[in-house]
Short mmCIF file of C-alpha atoms and ligand atoms in Angstrom, two decimals:
data_model
loop_
_atom_site.label_atom_id
_atom_site.label_comp_id
_atom_site.label_asym_id
_atom_site.label_seq_id
_atom_site.Cartn_x
_atom_site.Cartn_y
_atom_site.Cartn_z
CA MET A 1 -0.03 0.04 0.15
CA SER A 2 3.16 2.34 0.36
CA TYR A 3 3.65 5.24 -1.79
CA ALA A 4 6.97 5.85 -0.25
CA GLN A 5 9.75 5.03 -2.72
CA HIS A 6 13.09 5.15 -0.75
CA LEU A 7 15.13 7.80 1.86
CA LYS A 8 16.85 10.36 -0.03
CA CYS A 9 19.99 12.57 1.17
CA ARG A 10 18.78 16.21 1.56
CA GLU A 11 22.43 17.46 0.43
CA CYS A 12 23.75 14.68 -1.96
CA ALA A 13 20.76 13.11 -2.92
CA ARG A 14 22.11 9.41 -2.80
CA THR A 15 19.32 7.11 -2.02
CA TYR A 16 18.66 4.21 0.38
CA GLU A 17 16.19 1.53 0.89
CA LEU A 18 13.74 2.44 3.32
CA ALA A 19 15.36 1.28 6.62
CA PRO A 20 16.24 2.32 10.01
CA LEU A 21 19.03 4.81 9.18
CA ALA A 22 20.33 8.04 11.01
CA ALA A 23 22.14 10.14 8.31
CA CYS A 24 23.52 9.91 4.69
CA GLU A 25 26.93 7.63 4.79
CA ASP A 26 28.50 10.02 2.65
CA CYS A 27 27.79 13.50 4.14
CA TRP A 28 25.89 12.79 7.14
CA ALA A 29 23.21 14.92 6.21
CA PRO A 30 19.50 14.28 7.25
CA LEU A 31 17.85 11.65 5.02
CA GLU A 32 14.04 12.27 3.98
CA VAL A 33 11.38 9.79 2.63
CA ALA A 34 10.74 10.29 -1.04
CA TYR A 35 7.18 9.47 -2.37
CA ASP A 36 5.81 8.39 -5.55
CA TYR A 37 3.42 11.51 -6.09
CA GLY A 38 2.38 10.40 -9.36
CA ARG A 39 0.91 7.55 -8.07
CA ILE A 40 -0.89 9.43 -5.20
CA TRP A 41 -2.20 11.83 -7.45
CA SER A 42 -3.75 9.13 -9.76
CA ASP A 43 -5.14 7.05 -7.18
CA VAL A 44 -6.45 9.44 -4.54
CA ARG A 45 -8.80 12.53 -4.46
CA ARG A 46 -9.12 15.36 -1.99
CA ASP A 47 -12.90 14.04 -1.53
CA ASP A 48 -11.62 10.46 -0.33
CA ILE A 49 -9.44 12.05 2.24
CA ALA A 50 -12.31 14.54 3.32
CA ALA A 51 -14.67 11.10 3.67
CA ARG A 52 -12.31 9.54 5.77
CA PRO A 53 -12.27 9.11 9.70
CA PRO A 54 -11.07 12.50 11.56
CA ASN A 55 -7.68 11.51 12.62
CA MET A 56 -4.06 11.96 10.97
CA TRP A 57 -4.25 8.76 8.94
CA ARG A 58 -6.72 10.42 6.66
CA TYR A 59 -3.44 11.42 4.84
CA ARG A 60 -1.79 7.95 5.12
CA GLU A 61 -0.69 7.85 1.34
CA LEU A 62 1.37 10.67 2.20
CA LEU A 63 3.05 8.86 5.22
CA PRO A 64 5.79 6.24 5.06
CA LEU A 65 3.86 2.98 6.45
CA ASP A 66 3.75 -0.10 4.35
CA GLY A 67 0.66 -1.55 6.37
CA GLU A 68 -1.92 -0.20 8.63
CA PRO A 69 -0.95 2.35 11.59
CA ARG A 70 -0.27 0.48 14.86
CA VAL A 71 -0.73 3.41 17.34
CA GLY A 72 -2.22 6.83 17.23
CA HIS A 73 -5.66 5.98 15.93
CA HIS A 74 -6.93 9.17 17.56
CA THR A 75 -4.01 11.24 16.99
CA GLY A 76 -4.50 14.42 15.27
CA PHE A 77 -7.23 16.49 13.25
CA THR A 78 -7.23 18.71 16.19
CA PRO A 79 -9.41 21.88 16.15
CA LEU A 80 -8.41 24.92 14.09
CA VAL A 81 -10.51 27.66 15.65
CA PRO A 82 -11.00 31.33 14.54
CA ALA A 83 -9.45 33.78 17.42
CA PRO A 84 -11.16 36.99 17.24
CA ARG A 85 -10.68 37.96 20.51
CA LEU A 86 -7.02 37.51 20.39
CA ALA A 87 -7.13 39.32 17.07
CA ARG A 88 -8.46 42.35 18.51
CA ALA A 89 -6.00 42.43 21.28
CA LEU A 90 -3.22 42.25 18.90
CA GLY A 91 -4.68 44.51 16.73
CA ALA A 92 -5.11 41.72 13.57
CA ARG A 93 -7.76 40.93 11.46
CA GLU A 94 -7.76 37.35 11.10
CA LEU A 95 -6.44 34.88 13.44
CA TYR A 96 -6.64 31.12 13.70
CA LEU A 97 -5.25 28.76 16.27
CA LYS A 98 -4.36 25.18 15.56
CA ASN A 99 -4.77 23.68 18.78
CA ASP A 100 -2.67 20.66 19.33
CA ALA A 101 -2.82 21.26 23.03
CA VAL A 102 -5.65 18.81 22.64
CA ASN A 103 -4.11 16.28 20.51
CA HIS A 104 -4.51 12.82 21.35
CA PRO A 105 -3.26 10.90 23.36
CA THR A 106 -0.66 12.98 25.32
CA LEU A 107 -1.61 16.78 24.61
CA SER A 108 1.01 17.92 22.46
CA PHE A 109 2.00 17.54 18.45
CA LYS A 110 4.57 15.36 19.42
CA ASP A 111 1.95 12.66 19.16
CA ARG A 112 1.85 12.87 15.30
CA VAL A 113 5.46 12.49 15.29
CA VAL A 114 5.42 9.38 17.42
CA ALA A 115 2.70 7.65 15.75
CA VAL A 116 4.63 7.26 12.50
CA ALA A 117 7.80 6.49 14.29
CA LEU A 118 6.40 3.81 16.55
CA SER A 119 4.23 2.32 13.76
CA LYS A 120 7.21 1.99 11.40
CA ALA A 121 9.27 0.44 14.48
CA LEU A 122 6.72 -2.22 14.67
CA GLU A 123 7.10 -2.51 10.63
CA PHE A 124 10.77 -2.73 11.13
CA GLY A 125 10.80 -5.52 14.20
CA PHE A 126 11.67 -3.52 16.92
CA GLU A 127 10.79 -4.78 20.44
CA THR A 128 12.69 -1.73 22.15
CA VAL A 129 12.13 2.11 21.20
CA GLY A 130 13.52 5.33 22.74
CA CYS A 131 14.09 9.05 22.41
CA SER A 132 15.98 11.93 23.82
CA SER A 133 13.55 14.63 24.47
CA THR A 134 12.91 18.06 25.84
CA GLY A 135 9.47 16.59 27.44
CA ASN A 136 6.49 16.17 25.24
CA LEU A 137 8.38 13.75 23.14
CA ALA A 138 9.00 11.71 26.25
CA ASN A 139 5.38 11.75 27.04
CA ALA A 140 4.32 10.61 23.59
CA VAL A 141 6.95 7.65 23.12
CA ALA A 142 6.26 6.48 26.60
CA ALA A 143 2.44 6.26 26.10
CA GLN A 144 2.08 5.11 22.64
CA ALA A 145 4.94 2.51 23.22
CA ALA A 146 2.86 1.40 26.32
CA ALA A 147 -0.03 0.82 24.06
CA ALA A 148 1.90 -1.12 21.37
CA GLY A 149 3.51 -3.21 24.05
CA LEU A 150 7.12 -1.96 23.27
CA THR A 151 9.69 -1.36 25.81
CA ALA A 152 10.57 2.10 26.25
CA PHE A 153 13.87 3.85 27.40
CA ILE A 154 13.52 7.63 27.66
CA PHE A 155 16.66 10.09 27.89
CA VAL A 156 15.76 13.66 29.33
CA PRO A 157 17.58 16.26 30.73
CA ALA A 158 17.41 16.11 34.70
CA ASP A 159 15.73 19.66 35.32
CA LEU A 160 12.80 18.83 33.14
CA GLU A 161 9.17 20.04 34.67
CA SER A 162 7.80 17.50 36.88
CA GLU A 163 4.71 17.32 35.12
CA LYS A 164 6.63 15.93 32.14
CA ILE A 165 8.52 13.36 34.19
CA ILE A 166 5.52 11.93 35.77
CA ALA A 167 3.60 11.82 32.30
CA THR A 168 6.36 9.51 31.31
CA GLN A 169 7.03 7.28 34.06
CA VAL A 170 3.32 6.56 34.82
CA TYR A 171 3.33 4.38 31.67
CA GLY A 172 6.08 2.27 32.77
CA ALA A 173 8.69 3.44 30.63
CA THR A 174 12.20 3.45 31.81
CA LEU A 175 13.40 6.95 32.50
CA VAL A 176 17.08 7.99 32.19
CA LYS A 177 17.74 11.29 33.80
CA VAL A 178 20.68 12.85 32.66
CA SER A 179 22.59 15.94 34.30
CA GLY A 180 23.09 18.04 31.33
CA ASN A 181 21.16 19.90 28.75
CA TYR A 182 19.33 18.50 25.82
CA ASP A 183 22.02 18.57 23.59
CA GLN A 184 24.31 16.31 25.76
CA VAL A 185 21.39 14.02 26.42
CA ASN A 186 20.78 13.66 22.38
CA ARG A 187 24.57 12.79 21.92
CA LEU A 188 24.43 10.03 24.71
CA CYS A 189 21.13 8.71 23.00
CA SER A 190 23.04 8.61 19.68
CA GLU A 191 25.60 6.57 20.98
CA VAL A 192 23.27 4.25 22.72
CA ALA A 193 21.49 3.99 19.13
CA GLN A 194 24.72 2.71 17.98
CA LYS A 195 25.37 0.24 20.20
CA TYR A 196 21.93 -1.56 20.72
CA PRO A 197 19.40 -2.78 18.22
CA TRP A 198 16.61 -0.24 19.42
CA GLY A 199 14.38 2.23 17.31
CA ILE A 200 15.47 5.37 18.84
CA VAL A 201 12.35 7.82 17.52
CA ASN A 202 14.68 11.02 16.64
CA VAL A 203 17.68 9.05 15.81
CA ASN A 204 17.55 6.20 13.74
CA LEU A 205 13.90 6.57 13.03
CA ARG A 206 14.04 10.28 12.85
CA SER A 207 13.08 10.29 9.02
CA TYR A 208 9.77 8.54 9.70
CA TYR A 209 9.33 10.45 12.85
CA SER A 210 9.53 13.84 10.98
CA GLU A 211 7.05 12.92 8.31
CA GLY A 212 4.18 12.83 11.25
CA SER A 213 4.70 16.81 11.46
CA LYS A 214 3.24 16.90 7.83
CA THR A 215 0.26 16.14 9.20
CA LEU A 216 -0.46 19.64 10.94
CA GLY A 217 -0.05 21.11 7.78
CA TYR A 218 -2.40 19.09 5.82
CA GLU A 219 -5.04 19.61 8.59
CA VAL A 220 -4.74 23.33 8.36
CA ALA A 221 -5.10 23.52 4.70
CA GLU A 222 -8.00 21.09 4.86
CA GLN A 223 -9.78 23.02 7.52
CA LEU A 224 -9.16 26.22 5.75
CA GLY A 225 -11.38 24.89 3.18
CA TRP A 226 -8.42 23.39 1.07
CA ARG A 227 -6.47 26.77 0.95
CA LEU A 228 -3.08 27.69 2.22
CA PRO A 229 -2.79 29.88 4.91
CA ARG A 230 -1.07 33.63 4.00
CA ASN A 231 1.07 33.34 7.20
CA ILE A 232 2.17 30.72 9.98
CA VAL A 233 3.45 31.18 13.10
CA VAL A 234 5.33 27.82 14.44
CA PRO A 235 7.49 27.66 17.33
CA MET A 236 10.83 25.91 16.97
CA ALA A 237 13.19 23.40 18.81
CA GLY A 238 15.09 21.16 16.51
CA GLY A 239 13.59 22.88 13.69
CA SER A 240 11.60 20.07 12.17
CA LEU A 241 8.26 20.73 12.56
CA ILE A 242 8.25 24.24 10.55
CA THR A 243 10.47 22.46 7.81
CA LYS A 244 7.70 19.74 7.38
CA ILE A 245 4.83 22.01 7.48
CA ASN A 246 6.51 23.70 4.33
CA LYS A 247 6.93 20.08 2.95
CA ALA A 248 3.22 19.17 3.66
CA PHE A 249 2.06 22.83 1.94
CA GLU A 250 4.46 21.77 -1.21
CA GLU A 251 2.92 18.50 -1.63
CA LEU A 252 -0.59 19.64 -1.57
CA LYS A 253 0.45 21.95 -4.29
CA LYS A 254 1.98 19.08 -6.16
CA LEU A 255 -1.01 17.04 -5.84
CA GLY A 256 -3.19 20.08 -6.98
CA TRP A 257 -5.35 19.90 -3.76
CA VAL A 258 -4.74 23.62 -3.06
CA GLU A 259 -4.29 26.68 -5.09
CA PRO A 260 -0.68 27.51 -5.64
CA ALA A 261 -0.47 30.32 -2.94
CA THR A 262 2.41 30.90 -0.95
CA THR A 263 2.65 31.15 2.46
CA LYS A 264 5.33 33.00 4.90
CA PHE A 265 6.68 30.92 7.49
CA PHE A 266 7.33 32.82 10.69
CA GLY A 267 9.47 30.90 13.63
CA ALA A 268 9.03 31.34 17.09
CA GLN A 269 11.64 30.82 19.84
CA ALA A 270 12.56 32.08 23.41
CA THR A 271 15.47 34.31 23.49
CA GLY A 272 17.03 32.33 26.20
CA CYS A 273 17.28 29.49 23.42
CA SER A 274 17.30 31.15 19.92
CA PRO A 275 19.92 29.71 17.50
CA ILE A 276 17.32 29.31 14.83
CA SER A 277 15.87 32.79 15.08
CA THR A 278 18.98 34.76 15.65
CA ALA A 279 20.45 32.83 12.32
CA ALA A 280 17.18 34.06 10.54
CA LYS A 281 17.83 37.61 11.67
CA LYS A 282 20.99 37.51 10.56
CA GLY A 283 19.93 36.09 7.19
CA THR A 284 22.15 33.13 7.13
CA PRO A 285 21.22 29.42 7.41
CA GLU A 286 24.37 28.70 9.37
CA ILE A 287 23.53 27.69 12.87
CA GLU A 288 25.43 29.04 15.91
CA PRO A 289 24.90 26.94 18.83
CA GLN A 290 23.62 28.47 22.09
CA LYS A 291 23.52 26.89 25.93
CA PRO A 292 19.54 27.16 26.55
CA SER A 293 18.48 29.20 29.43
CA THR A 294 14.56 29.74 29.28
CA ILE A 295 11.31 28.30 31.05
CA ALA A 296 10.23 27.42 27.42
CA LYS A 297 11.82 23.84 28.03
CA SER A 298 10.16 21.92 25.20
CA LEU A 299 11.74 24.27 22.91
CA ALA A 300 15.45 24.19 24.50
CA ILE A 301 17.64 22.54 21.77
CA GLY A 302 20.82 24.74 21.71
CA ASN A 303 22.10 22.86 18.58
CA PRO A 304 19.44 21.91 16.58
CA ALA A 305 19.24 19.25 13.90
CA ASP A 306 17.05 21.04 11.28
CA GLY A 307 18.02 24.38 11.95
CA PHE A 308 19.70 24.89 8.68
CA TYR A 309 16.59 24.04 6.94
CA ALA A 310 14.36 25.83 9.47
CA VAL A 311 16.05 29.06 8.47
CA LYS A 312 16.06 28.33 4.76
CA THR A 313 12.05 27.62 5.14
CA ILE A 314 11.74 30.95 6.69
CA LEU A 315 13.77 32.99 4.48
CA GLY A 316 12.66 31.69 1.51
CA SER A 317 9.31 32.22 2.03
CA GLY A 318 9.37 35.91 2.97
CA GLY A 319 8.79 35.26 6.52
CA ALA A 320 11.17 35.90 9.44
CA GLY A 321 12.34 34.39 12.99
CA GLU A 322 11.70 36.06 16.02
CA ASP A 323 12.17 35.33 20.06
CA VAL A 324 10.87 36.61 23.09
CA THR A 325 11.75 36.98 26.99
CA ASP A 326 10.42 34.48 29.58
CA GLU A 327 8.36 37.40 30.81
CA GLU A 328 6.86 37.96 27.52
CA ILE A 329 6.02 34.03 27.05
CA VAL A 330 4.13 34.19 30.31
CA ALA A 331 2.39 37.18 29.22
CA GLY A 332 1.44 35.24 26.16
CA ILE A 333 -0.11 32.20 27.76
CA ARG A 334 -2.08 34.49 29.76
CA LEU A 335 -3.30 36.39 26.71
CA LEU A 336 -4.35 33.29 24.82
CA ALA A 337 -5.91 31.89 28.07
CA GLU A 338 -7.94 35.21 28.93
CA THR A 339 -8.88 35.82 25.10
CA GLU A 340 -9.63 32.31 23.79
CA GLY A 341 -10.16 30.08 26.92
CA ILE A 342 -7.06 28.10 25.75
CA PHE A 343 -4.42 27.13 28.32
CA THR A 344 -1.21 26.49 26.57
CA GLU A 345 2.08 25.39 27.50
CA THR A 346 5.55 27.75 27.57
CA ALA A 347 5.95 27.00 23.81
CA GLY A 348 2.50 28.21 22.92
CA GLY A 349 3.15 31.25 25.16
CA VAL A 350 6.42 31.76 22.63
CA THR A 351 3.85 31.59 19.53
CA VAL A 352 1.36 34.07 20.87
CA ALA A 353 4.21 36.37 22.20
CA VAL A 354 6.19 36.17 19.05
CA THR A 355 3.13 36.80 16.96
CA GLN A 356 2.39 40.05 18.81
CA LYS A 357 5.76 41.34 18.46
CA LEU A 358 5.82 40.71 14.67
CA ILE A 359 2.66 42.17 14.19
CA ARG A 360 3.88 45.42 16.18
CA ARG A 361 6.82 45.72 14.15
CA ARG A 362 5.07 45.18 10.80
CA PHE A 363 6.92 41.92 9.89
CA LEU A 364 3.62 40.45 9.96
CA SER A 365 0.68 41.97 8.47
CA PRO A 366 -2.03 42.40 10.73
CA ASP A 367 -4.65 42.62 7.17
CA GLU A 368 -3.67 39.03 6.44
CA ALA A 369 -5.00 35.56 7.68
CA THR A 370 -2.50 34.06 10.30
CA VAL A 371 -2.53 30.70 11.61
CA LEU A 372 -1.06 30.09 15.00
CA ALA A 373 0.52 26.54 15.72
CA ILE A 374 -0.41 25.91 19.48
CA THR A 375 1.82 22.86 20.03
CA GLY A 376 1.33 21.95 23.72
CA ASN A 377 -0.79 21.73 27.17
CA GLY A 378 -0.54 24.52 29.92
CA LEU A 379 -1.14 21.67 32.44
CA LYS A 380 2.32 20.32 31.35
CA THR A 381 3.98 23.59 32.36
CA VAL A 382 1.91 24.99 35.40
CA ALA A 383 5.17 26.68 37.09
CA ALA A 384 5.38 28.85 34.37
CA VAL A 385 2.36 30.79 35.71
CA SER A 386 1.14 29.65 39.01
CA GLY A 387 3.69 31.96 40.81
CA ARG A 388 1.88 34.76 38.77
CA LEU A 389 -1.44 34.57 39.66
CA GLU A 390 -3.08 35.92 42.64
CA GLU A 391 -3.05 34.06 45.93
CA VAL A 392 -6.86 33.72 46.78
CA ALA A 393 -7.59 33.38 50.81
CA ALA A 394 -10.62 31.30 51.42
CA ILE A 395 -14.03 33.00 52.85
CA ARG A 396 -16.36 31.34 55.18
CA PRO A 397 -19.50 29.75 53.28
CA LYS A 398 -21.52 32.75 53.80
CA LEU A 399 -23.20 35.40 51.57
CA ALA A 400 -21.98 38.29 53.76
CA ASP A 401 -18.48 37.08 53.48
CA PHE A 402 -18.60 36.69 49.61
CA GLU A 403 -20.33 40.19 49.48
CA GLU A 404 -17.79 41.79 51.80
CA ARG A 405 -14.70 40.40 49.52
CA TYR A 406 -16.44 40.70 46.21
CA VAL A 407 -19.22 43.14 46.10
CA GLN A 408 -17.70 45.46 43.81
CA LEU A 409 -16.55 42.69 41.13
CA ALA A 410 -19.82 41.61 41.58
CA THR A 411 -22.07 44.55 40.81
CA ALA A 412 -19.83 45.35 37.96
CA ALA A 413 -20.20 41.88 36.62
CA ALA A 414 -24.22 42.12 37.15
CA SER A 415 -24.15 45.58 35.34
CA VAL A 416 -22.50 44.30 31.89
C1 LIG B 1 9.05 19.82 20.22
C2 LIG B 1 8.41 20.81 20.19
C3 LIG B 1 8.22 21.90 19.38
C4 LIG B 1 9.15 21.92 18.08
O1 LIG B 1 9.42 21.17 17.89
P1 LIG B 1 10.51 20.68 16.61
O2 LIG B 1 10.14 20.00 15.35
O3 LIG B 1 11.62 20.12 17.13
O4 LIG B 1 11.13 22.24 16.24
C5 LIG B 1 7.07 22.62 19.29
N1 LIG B 1 6.16 22.57 20.46
C6 LIG B 1 6.54 21.94 21.59
C7 LIG B 1 5.36 22.08 22.21
C8 LIG B 1 7.28 20.75 21.29
O5 LIG B 1 7.34 19.62 22.27
ZN1 LIG B 2 24.64 12.88 1.37
#
């Protein structure tokens, strides 16, 4: 059933059969899945897709599985919601939120990439899987490995948020806490992948993993009525998601499923870890690694694997990279919650705050439709906001106590 043909090196174009390979053997560049688009074009219609169940597998011909998906049956097809109140607050005309804060099963966009990677791991015959993670990938691999009956080893930086630690261990995965930053964890994980016959999601399964990110792009286009947005703002860690949304849009154009419009890509990072947005501002795809220091831990990759391609995507589209401080991230989380009723994690705060900054500086036109990728759930990073909210003292269960404390608020609320 597969329309995937082979792996192809992004630099030297050498091809490999579809196997668990980490990088090109000649030049160490990333490998990418290549498809037979001609056959997809003749076999599949846009209306076939629209008639399928609302999950990421409705685009299965554009994903690299040989057989049926084995995990993630309810992953993807998250809501794309208009955000008029946020738009008003930012002085923009038309904003949409792609809400992966409610993606199944672990409440971040990482469930998409893991659903592909673990389905592929099962096809390759792996019994043990693993990953290095800044948090959300850990949760997604642990949960989906449990559902698939796979053994999982999850490598994380020791200073990860406690919610993300708990939401890894609860699934029975082996948690390997490493005292070091993500880049050091990732290096260790690559050594493990060379020594043990395991499927490491973001090492030897990375070319399959990253294909899962494309589904966010297909969905945005379909949910806009098979149209591409004028602008999209995407948070960046390793730089894979933004690169793959671009690939998704290009594929849809190639298949004739959308009009050939151009989308400007805006890449969002935290100032405390901004190697990609910094390079984009300088106008070069050469990434200078950084030592991360930010509350946006899910984005804290100082030496991003796909940073080079992320900058090329941004600059090639006429978009921009931007970053925001931890203060601005918290303000972004609260603004989204207060205007649209969506509680996102720190990465979503980065997206909202960067959008605000880009509109203010007129890098992003307030008159054009813009999609914001909200990629994770606020309940996973509560410490980012818990200290900033008012401490509420209890009252006795008496109307008099309520009125004494709240009468001004209550009469104000009653009069509107
Ligand atoms: C991993 C992650 C990203 C960025 O993903 P990359 O593909 O590594 O750039 C964005 N948002 C959240 C919440 C994430 O966990
Ligand atoms: Zn190569």
